[in-house]
Amino acid sequence: MHWGLCPRGPGAAAVAAAGSFWGPARLPSRLGCLGMTRRLVVRSVAGADSPQSSSKGGRYRDTVLLPQTSFPMKLLGRQQSDMELEIQQKCGFSELYSWQRERKVKTEFCLHDGPPYANGDPHVGHALNKILKDIANRFHMMRGSKVHFVPGWDCHGLPIETKVLSELGVDAQSLSAMEIREKARSFAQAAIEKQKSAFVRWGVMADWNNCYYTFDPKYEAKQLRVFYQMYEKGLVYRSYKPVYWSPSSRTALAEAELEYNPEHVSRSIYVRFPLLRPPPKLESLTDASSPVSVLVWTTQPWTIPANQAICYMPEAKYAVVKCSASGHLYILAEDKIAPVASALETTFDVVAAFSGVDLEGGTCSHPLTPDKVSPLLPATHVTMAKGTGLVHTAPAHGMEDYSVASQHSLPMDCLVDEGGMFTDAAGPELQNKAVLKEGTDVVIKMLQATKNVLKEENIVHSYPCDWRTKTPVLIRASKQWFVNITDIKAAAKESLKTVKFIPGAALNSMTDMLDRRPYWCISRQRVWGVPIPVFHHKTKDEYLINRRMLSPALLTYALR
């Protein structure tokens, strides 16, 4: 194959070069066909370096007709790279993009480059990405289209900042935000040069003289103006909500920044919440001599201190059961009696059955704080797939929990700090303990001391992790900036219908994400990134944003 097409410009030079390199050739018979054929002589040889058949060689070698070629059987040492460079130079690879842009054609094919991160040396992943794109571009060029392909780099974000800080080691702790930004910029620029030279060396056809970089001030300024336009339309807002939080990176994460570990091991427990005030419709089933407890199951014991309610499914069937081993009375879903009894290695005798709506108005006492009340509340997110049919609800540590708390005006206090440690509000026994490690152990011991743990066991399940540090994340309420997905959901779905997805299942993933999440967290608690164009009060929880903040002078200050 060769890229010569017409007797003018780089193409003509390439044709001439190819003629000397490949031997006699003929031009294509019609415009738009870029192929050229070599003149082949078919003889009974296996290659230029292959000896003629001997008496001891294969007796049928001479009967196999193979093309005679001057190509060596293999290239040793630097011969391969030297040969590649010679082919690129003689065939005009570097001039191909500008040449095809000058052609007079009716159609144009534009491929928008989803940029790689400027966070390291080129690797096989880059090669796969760029070469597949190059194949698509050359295919459309050979079909007669003019190709528009401007490559770029994602120069901001956690991947670059993490790499810089890891290289700095302990010295990173003493650096200011400005110093970290300067080092991150230098690191990204060096990575871009390495990757760019590799992409050019691979022969990728692109506009290498006009690449885009996300740390370009003009690029950043446009992002900030779009942010303000969205803010004016009510599509961007600041709020206190539970978000995915990475203790290792000390920042909020979007769902797209998560990886799921299917082999994660969590400590699950069955916990009882003593019934404090029975639901009005169930008062006849309970008496002071036989106290009743609500039974829940959780894989996140560290969230129990933040519990504010117990949720049930209104349309499901529930029951009061008596444990044959202890004689205690428990409330759980009727469908979960057998599996829970099996898990607890006991048997349950059904005392009474009733509908979920009959639980309305009941309250429980908190298993760690007896004077704290946890009401029984209806919720749509309760399922019978696992657990007891009754869900422990901590509004600061669950998306659905937050929704229930919003409807019923429950407290949403978060007892976990940016590093994943319990705050002093959690109490002296838990303060400064990592919630996913020793904090969990202490909570379980505290529950055991109050005799509210029926069983503890390890469970292997899929759990979200930070895609950069590969460590578990948690859900933690904090003040962040969000995009209001609800208001743009309908328009987004209509737009998606006009897009051809390959594979088609990707469309379902996009629409499912739109349905599942009413908001999208866009703020990050990091240094190296595009700043949100908002000024925060030093001592008060107030912020300032207006059109004058997008003036060139302020933008220059904000983007330093």
XYZ file of C-alpha atoms in Angstrom:
560
model
C 0.000 0.000 0.000
C 1.149 3.542 -0.629
C -0.407 6.919 -0.112
C 0.482 8.580 -3.435
C -2.669 9.745 -5.196
C -2.164 12.644 -7.563
C 0.841 14.127 -9.442
C 1.125 17.229 -7.249
C 2.164 18.169 -3.684
C 3.491 15.664 -1.176
C 1.542 12.918 -2.877
C 3.597 13.216 -6.041
C 6.819 13.145 -4.064
C 5.593 10.120 -2.196
C 4.768 8.306 -5.447
C 8.238 8.983 -6.758
C 9.805 7.850 -3.524
C 7.725 4.735 -3.496
C 8.779 3.958 -7.023
C 12.391 3.830 -6.021
C 11.644 1.991 -2.818
C 9.102 -0.559 -3.918
C 10.093 -0.966 -7.539
C 7.929 -0.398 -10.644
C 4.339 0.526 -9.828
C 1.184 1.676 -11.528
C -1.094 4.508 -10.493
C -4.645 3.740 -9.453
C -7.232 3.858 -12.197
C -9.625 6.179 -10.311
C -9.431 8.995 -7.780
C -10.013 7.963 -4.210
C -8.299 4.576 -4.506
C -5.014 4.816 -2.718
C -3.684 1.351 -3.385
C -0.661 0.611 -5.559
C 0.457 -2.812 -6.604
C 3.926 -4.202 -6.972
C 4.980 -6.290 -9.871
C 5.460 -9.776 -8.489
C 7.316 -12.624 -10.090
C 5.971 -15.959 -8.976
C 8.674 -18.544 -8.610
C 9.228 -21.627 -6.562
C 11.237 -19.993 -3.794
C 10.460 -19.375 -0.155
C 12.212 -16.029 0.311
C 15.247 -14.006 -0.562
C 17.392 -15.589 2.083
C 16.172 -19.122 1.510
C 18.612 -21.489 -0.194
C 17.494 -23.503 -3.154
C 16.247 -26.929 -2.330
C 18.887 -29.526 -1.697
C 18.729 -33.253 -1.952
C 18.242 -33.425 1.799
C 15.670 -30.612 1.863
C 11.953 -30.926 1.484
C 11.225 -32.968 -1.626
C 8.165 -30.858 -2.463
C 9.736 -27.414 -1.878
C 10.142 -26.715 -5.586
C 6.462 -27.429 -6.199
C 5.309 -24.624 -3.829
C 4.850 -21.405 -5.807
C 5.704 -18.356 -3.703
C 6.362 -14.776 -4.838
C 9.976 -13.786 -5.279
C 10.780 -10.940 -2.914
C 13.745 -8.867 -1.951
C 12.534 -8.577 1.628
C 14.886 -10.294 4.098
C 13.487 -13.050 6.240
C 14.167 -11.026 9.394
C 15.801 -7.809 10.529
C 18.405 -7.846 13.269
C 19.234 -5.235 15.860
C 18.584 -1.678 14.712
C 17.754 -2.809 11.191
C 14.030 -2.943 11.992
C 13.795 0.587 13.384
C 16.037 1.932 10.600
C 13.833 0.274 8.008
C 10.687 1.750 9.583
C 12.173 5.253 9.497
C 13.258 4.791 5.895
C 9.738 3.716 4.916
C 8.200 6.704 6.724
C 10.561 9.148 5.056
C 10.289 7.760 1.554
C 6.525 7.376 1.741
C 5.929 10.847 3.173
C 4.081 9.798 6.339
C 4.667 13.179 7.981
C 3.110 14.990 5.022
C 0.114 12.724 4.591
C -2.283 14.630 6.865
C -1.659 18.064 5.300
C -1.765 16.567 1.813
C -5.154 14.921 2.260
C -6.541 18.126 3.835
C -5.729 20.004 0.596
C -7.723 17.628 -1.584
C -10.871 18.912 -3.209
C -13.490 16.449 -1.976
C -17.169 16.728 -1.090
C -17.219 14.864 2.235
C -15.328 15.325 5.483
C -14.860 12.829 8.301
C -14.147 14.259 11.764
C -12.884 12.085 14.611
C -12.841 13.778 18.026
C -9.885 12.502 20.000
C -10.735 11.345 23.510
C -7.387 12.396 24.952
C -4.957 10.284 26.967
C -3.731 11.444 30.365
C -0.359 13.198 30.341
C 0.838 11.092 33.250
C 3.556 8.784 31.965
C 5.413 7.085 29.153
C 3.603 5.672 26.107
C 2.522 2.051 26.477
C 0.595 -0.635 24.640
C -2.729 0.917 25.667
C -1.788 4.121 23.866
C -0.752 2.097 20.825
C -4.063 0.242 20.711
C -6.036 3.480 21.050
C -4.131 5.538 18.490
C -3.700 2.796 15.904
C -7.402 1.877 15.963
C -8.268 5.536 15.436
C -5.695 5.740 12.663
C -7.237 2.740 10.937
C -10.649 4.428 11.013
C -9.246 7.700 9.694
C -7.326 6.059 6.848
C -10.359 3.980 5.924
C -12.471 7.118 5.443
C -9.625 8.864 3.625
C -9.317 5.978 1.173
C -13.060 6.203 0.560
C -12.594 9.762 -0.636
C -13.269 11.839 2.502
C -11.172 14.623 3.921
C -10.167 13.644 7.478
C -10.156 16.078 10.413
C -8.260 14.684 13.392
C -6.759 16.992 16.038
C -5.083 15.021 18.860
C -4.994 16.304 22.416
C -4.070 15.550 26.025
C -5.950 15.612 29.323
C -3.454 17.548 31.422
C -5.346 17.881 34.716
C -6.722 15.647 37.389
C -5.929 13.061 39.990
C -3.835 10.699 37.796
C -1.215 13.393 37.171
C -1.279 14.857 40.672
C -0.991 11.389 42.233
C 1.995 10.543 40.032
C 3.767 13.806 40.892
C 3.168 13.448 44.636
C 4.323 9.829 44.637
C 7.586 10.845 42.944
C 8.121 13.658 45.443
C 7.515 11.334 48.403
C 7.686 12.944 51.848
C 8.759 16.267 50.310
C 5.229 16.705 48.945
C 3.916 17.454 52.438
C 5.892 20.708 52.592
C 4.807 22.052 49.184
C 2.207 24.761 48.731
C -0.673 24.453 46.265
C 1.144 26.743 43.819
C 4.308 24.636 43.972
C 2.364 21.412 43.388
C 0.657 22.984 40.361
C 3.994 24.081 38.888
C 5.470 20.613 39.298
C 2.314 18.979 37.903
C 2.421 21.239 34.841
C 6.089 20.451 34.213
C 5.424 16.743 34.627
C 2.477 16.862 32.210
C 4.485 18.793 29.603
C 7.305 16.251 29.745
C 4.845 13.350 29.414
C 3.152 15.034 26.439
C 6.465 15.337 24.576
C 7.262 11.660 25.175
C 3.834 10.471 24.084
C 3.632 12.813 21.102
C 6.999 11.719 19.723
C 5.917 8.085 20.059
C 2.594 8.685 18.283
C 4.356 10.460 15.418
C 6.942 7.682 15.288
C 4.142 5.120 14.965
C 3.027 6.908 11.823
C -0.338 8.081 13.171
C -1.942 10.493 10.685
C -3.012 13.627 12.602
C -2.674 17.394 12.826
C 0.376 17.287 15.070
C 1.066 21.018 14.642
C -2.231 22.083 16.258
C -2.769 19.734 19.206
C -5.025 20.799 22.078
C -4.110 20.725 25.765
C -6.594 21.053 28.605
C -4.183 23.219 30.643
C -4.099 25.831 27.897
C -5.454 29.055 29.545
C -7.830 29.669 26.638
C -9.227 26.155 26.989
C -9.652 26.624 30.749
C -11.331 30.004 30.310
C -13.949 28.460 28.033
C -14.641 25.780 30.653
C -15.210 28.421 33.318
C -17.578 30.378 31.085
C -19.593 27.203 30.400
C -19.744 26.559 34.146
C -21.199 30.006 34.762
C -23.725 29.592 31.941
C -24.900 26.370 33.575
C -25.029 28.100 36.958
C -27.259 30.864 35.532
C -29.638 28.219 34.179
C -29.830 26.427 37.516
C -27.988 23.374 36.212
C -25.093 23.746 38.679
C -25.543 24.111 42.427
C -23.751 23.575 45.740
C -25.267 21.286 48.335
C -24.595 18.946 51.245
C -25.070 15.409 49.926
C -23.530 11.949 50.284
C -20.933 11.299 47.577
C -18.364 8.630 46.811
C -15.302 9.600 48.797
C -11.758 8.289 48.515
C -9.891 8.406 51.865
C -6.633 7.566 50.063
C -6.987 10.511 47.650
C -8.912 12.679 50.146
C -11.416 13.791 47.518
C -14.918 13.223 46.231
C -15.215 10.978 43.172
C -17.760 10.602 40.415
C -19.236 7.186 39.689
C -17.145 6.995 36.492
C -13.978 7.158 38.625
C -14.761 3.934 40.452
C -13.588 0.400 39.864
C -15.383 -2.531 41.470
C -13.468 -5.268 43.227
C -15.599 -8.436 42.976
C -13.493 -10.184 45.651
C -13.745 -7.559 48.379
C -14.280 -8.978 51.884
C -16.540 -7.069 54.279
C -17.522 -7.844 57.873
C -21.302 -8.235 57.952
C -23.390 -8.325 61.111
C -26.946 -9.040 62.189
C -27.939 -6.290 64.635
C -31.044 -5.872 66.757
C -32.651 -2.490 67.395
C -34.869 -2.774 70.539
C -38.426 -1.646 69.832
C -38.977 1.498 71.858
C -42.548 2.370 70.919
C -44.530 -0.310 69.064
C -46.506 0.713 65.990
C -50.117 1.521 66.984
C -51.464 -1.379 64.929
C -49.127 -3.860 66.626
C -49.514 -2.849 70.253
C -51.618 -5.924 70.966
C -48.764 -8.164 69.800
C -46.210 -6.820 72.227
C -45.985 -6.400 75.999
C -43.367 -5.265 78.462
C -42.650 -8.795 79.653
C -41.575 -9.896 76.161
C -39.528 -7.095 74.566
C -39.373 -7.090 70.773
C -36.429 -6.047 68.574
C -36.211 -5.111 64.904
C -33.586 -7.229 63.154
C -31.312 -5.701 60.477
C -28.289 -6.878 58.502
C -25.474 -4.653 57.217
C -22.107 -5.023 55.471
C -21.013 -1.599 56.766
C -20.965 -1.845 60.588
C -19.027 1.441 60.833
C -22.187 3.302 59.709
C -24.246 2.139 62.723
C -23.184 5.133 64.878
C -24.723 7.418 62.202
C -28.037 5.512 62.092
C -31.153 7.703 62.041
C -33.935 5.275 61.033
C -34.990 1.752 60.031
C -36.745 1.445 56.655
C -39.311 -1.142 55.576
C -41.236 -2.041 52.413
C -44.898 -1.004 52.885
C -46.352 -3.627 50.535
C -44.311 -6.563 51.887
C -45.377 -9.071 54.534
C -43.611 -9.024 57.907
C -43.767 -11.185 61.017
C -42.995 -11.288 64.723
C -40.957 -14.437 65.386
C -39.644 -16.101 68.510
C -36.122 -17.487 68.563
C -36.122 -21.057 69.824
C -32.600 -20.692 71.252
C -32.885 -17.422 73.178
C -36.624 -16.849 73.410
C -36.216 -13.302 72.069
C -38.828 -11.792 69.776
C -37.774 -10.244 66.477
C -39.486 -8.430 63.607
C -38.356 -9.253 60.071
C -39.811 -9.886 56.620
C -41.894 -13.040 56.262
C -39.910 -14.115 53.194
C -36.630 -13.855 55.123
C -37.560 -16.004 58.125
C -36.054 -19.236 56.806
C -32.771 -17.820 55.368
C -32.113 -15.640 58.440
C -32.809 -18.531 60.821
C -30.382 -20.649 58.798
C -27.723 -17.916 58.906
C -28.139 -17.575 62.673
C -28.131 -21.365 63.065
C -31.430 -21.421 64.953
C -35.146 -21.761 64.310
C -37.928 -19.177 64.436
C -41.527 -19.713 65.481
C -43.963 -17.263 63.906
C -45.971 -15.412 66.551
C -47.899 -13.120 64.195
C -47.852 -11.917 60.583
C -48.833 -8.476 59.312
C -48.423 -6.055 56.416
C -45.500 -3.639 56.161
C -47.777 -0.609 56.410
C -48.635 -1.709 59.950
C -45.099 -0.734 61.024
C -45.924 2.938 60.564
C -45.483 5.008 63.691
C -43.112 2.651 65.466
C -39.719 3.645 66.871
C -36.584 1.833 68.008
C -33.793 2.739 70.374
C -30.315 3.068 68.907
C -28.195 -0.020 69.744
C -25.214 2.140 70.801
C -27.079 5.159 72.213
C -30.194 3.969 74.090
C -31.672 7.463 74.472
C -31.475 8.076 70.709
C -34.641 7.258 68.724
C -34.614 5.557 65.289
C -38.089 5.695 63.687
C -39.543 3.004 61.411
C -40.094 4.596 57.977
C -41.431 3.357 54.611
C -39.016 3.427 51.660
C -38.981 2.296 48.042
C -35.341 1.144 48.004
C -35.915 -1.746 50.441
C -35.674 -5.146 48.748
C -35.877 -8.775 49.781
C -32.770 -9.840 47.861
C -30.557 -9.948 50.965
C -30.769 -9.200 54.653
C -33.924 -9.178 56.780
C -36.264 -6.939 54.776
C -35.519 -4.072 57.195
C -32.754 -1.621 56.265
C -30.516 0.326 58.617
C -30.501 3.932 57.408
C -27.556 6.356 57.825
C -28.342 9.499 55.739
C -24.731 10.696 55.644
C -23.524 7.408 54.160
C -26.053 6.341 51.545
C -27.744 7.877 48.506
C -31.128 6.264 49.222
C -30.709 6.948 52.936
C -30.239 10.641 52.142
C -33.442 10.640 50.077
C -35.408 9.151 53.005
C -33.895 11.675 55.411
C -34.824 14.557 53.093
C -38.456 13.415 53.016
C -38.701 13.014 56.789
C -36.377 15.832 57.933
C -33.923 13.509 59.652
C -30.460 14.668 60.843
C -27.681 14.094 58.292
C -24.600 14.552 60.473
C -21.425 12.989 59.116
C -19.103 11.406 61.689
C -16.254 10.724 59.222
C -13.534 13.173 58.112
C -11.679 13.568 54.778
C -9.157 10.881 55.668
C -11.815 8.273 56.441
C -11.406 8.654 60.218
C -14.132 8.987 62.836
C -14.437 12.565 64.099
C -14.655 13.553 67.755
C -18.445 13.722 67.340
C -18.422 9.903 67.114
C -17.194 9.687 70.706
C -13.838 9.062 72.409
C -13.889 5.321 71.692
C -14.098 5.880 67.937
C -12.298 9.199 67.435
C -9.383 9.138 64.942
C -9.963 5.495 63.992
C -10.131 4.516 60.299
C -13.733 3.524 59.627
C -12.840 0.811 57.117
C -10.257 -0.781 59.410
C -9.985 -0.520 63.208
C -13.082 1.682 63.340
C -15.214 -1.220 62.133
C -13.648 -3.514 64.714
C -14.379 -1.092 67.569
C -18.002 -0.573 66.475
C -18.610 -4.326 66.413
C -17.063 -4.717 69.883
C -19.243 -1.882 71.201
C -22.361 -3.595 69.771
C -21.282 -6.898 71.276
C -20.851 -5.213 74.650
C -24.496 -4.069 74.501
C -25.513 -7.589 73.389
C -27.068 -6.298 70.180
C -25.016 -8.364 67.699
C -26.561 -11.724 66.862
C -23.885 -12.829 64.425
C -20.806 -11.580 62.575
C -19.452 -13.146 59.375
C -17.246 -12.206 56.444
C -18.917 -11.707 53.093
C -17.261 -11.575 49.662
C -18.966 -9.105 47.372
C -18.382 -6.403 44.774
C -17.212 -3.153 46.336
C -16.232 0.232 44.799
C -12.595 1.311 44.818
C -10.686 4.429 43.787
C -9.636 3.773 40.182
C -6.216 5.372 40.760
C -5.173 4.141 44.209
C -7.088 0.822 43.980
C -8.229 1.225 47.591
C -11.823 1.031 48.907
C -13.967 4.159 48.920
C -16.868 5.064 51.166
C -20.003 7.161 50.866
C -19.667 10.347 52.867
C -21.830 13.472 53.040
C -20.050 16.747 52.328
C -20.648 20.060 50.595
C -19.900 19.723 46.905
C -20.836 21.202 43.541
C -23.292 19.185 41.469
C -24.826 19.160 38.018
C -28.602 18.843 38.140
C -29.141 15.729 36.013
C -32.896 15.673 36.638
C -33.525 18.873 34.674
C -31.560 17.740 31.631
C -32.442 14.041 31.710
C -35.226 14.201 29.095
C -33.153 16.262 26.646
C -30.117 14.042 27.194
C -32.112 10.887 26.432
C -33.471 12.405 23.228
C -29.965 13.362 22.160
C -28.691 9.861 22.867
C -31.251 8.460 20.434
C -29.454 10.267 17.583
C -26.128 8.600 18.437
C -25.047 5.257 17.014
C -23.415 3.261 19.821
C -20.958 0.437 19.164
C -21.673 -1.877 20.884
C -25.357 -1.026 21.205
C -25.444 -2.078 24.869
C -23.467 1.067 25.716
C -26.633 3.096 25.128
C -28.407 1.159 27.878
C -25.556 1.892 30.270
C -25.826 5.610 29.581
C -29.601 5.760 30.026
C -29.435 3.602 33.165
C -26.914 6.011 34.661
C -29.189 8.957 33.895
C -32.124 7.221 35.575
C -30.113 6.074 38.576
C -28.416 9.342 39.536
C -30.371 12.625 39.824
C -27.142 14.592 40.317
C -23.486 14.454 39.283
C -20.697 15.555 41.625
C -18.184 17.689 39.704
C -16.063 19.200 42.503
C -12.798 17.667 43.701
C -10.727 18.409 46.780
C -7.459 18.474 44.887
C -4.902 21.061 43.735
C -4.203 20.209 40.083
C -7.342 20.913 38.086
C -9.539 23.628 36.617
C -10.803 25.730 39.561
C -14.498 26.303 40.100
C -15.022 30.066 39.520
C -16.368 30.769 43.007
C -14.978 32.761 45.915
C -15.623 31.284 49.366
C -15.788 33.349 52.564
C -12.848 32.624 54.853
C -14.917 32.077 57.993
C -18.561 31.792 56.894
C -20.210 29.154 54.759
C -20.904 31.630 51.970
C -19.737 31.918 48.361
C -19.713 34.548 45.640
C -20.212 33.986 41.919
C -21.211 36.472 39.230
C -20.456 37.434 35.644
C -17.769 39.965 36.601
C -15.687 37.119 37.985
C -15.160 35.935 34.409
C -13.268 39.088 33.442
C -9.788 38.479 31.919
C -8.035 39.819 35.043
C -9.875 37.536 37.459
C -9.555 34.555 35.154
C -5.816 35.109 35.001
C -5.712 35.194 38.816
C -7.899 32.091 39.199
C -5.943 30.038 36.674
C -2.526 30.662 38.194
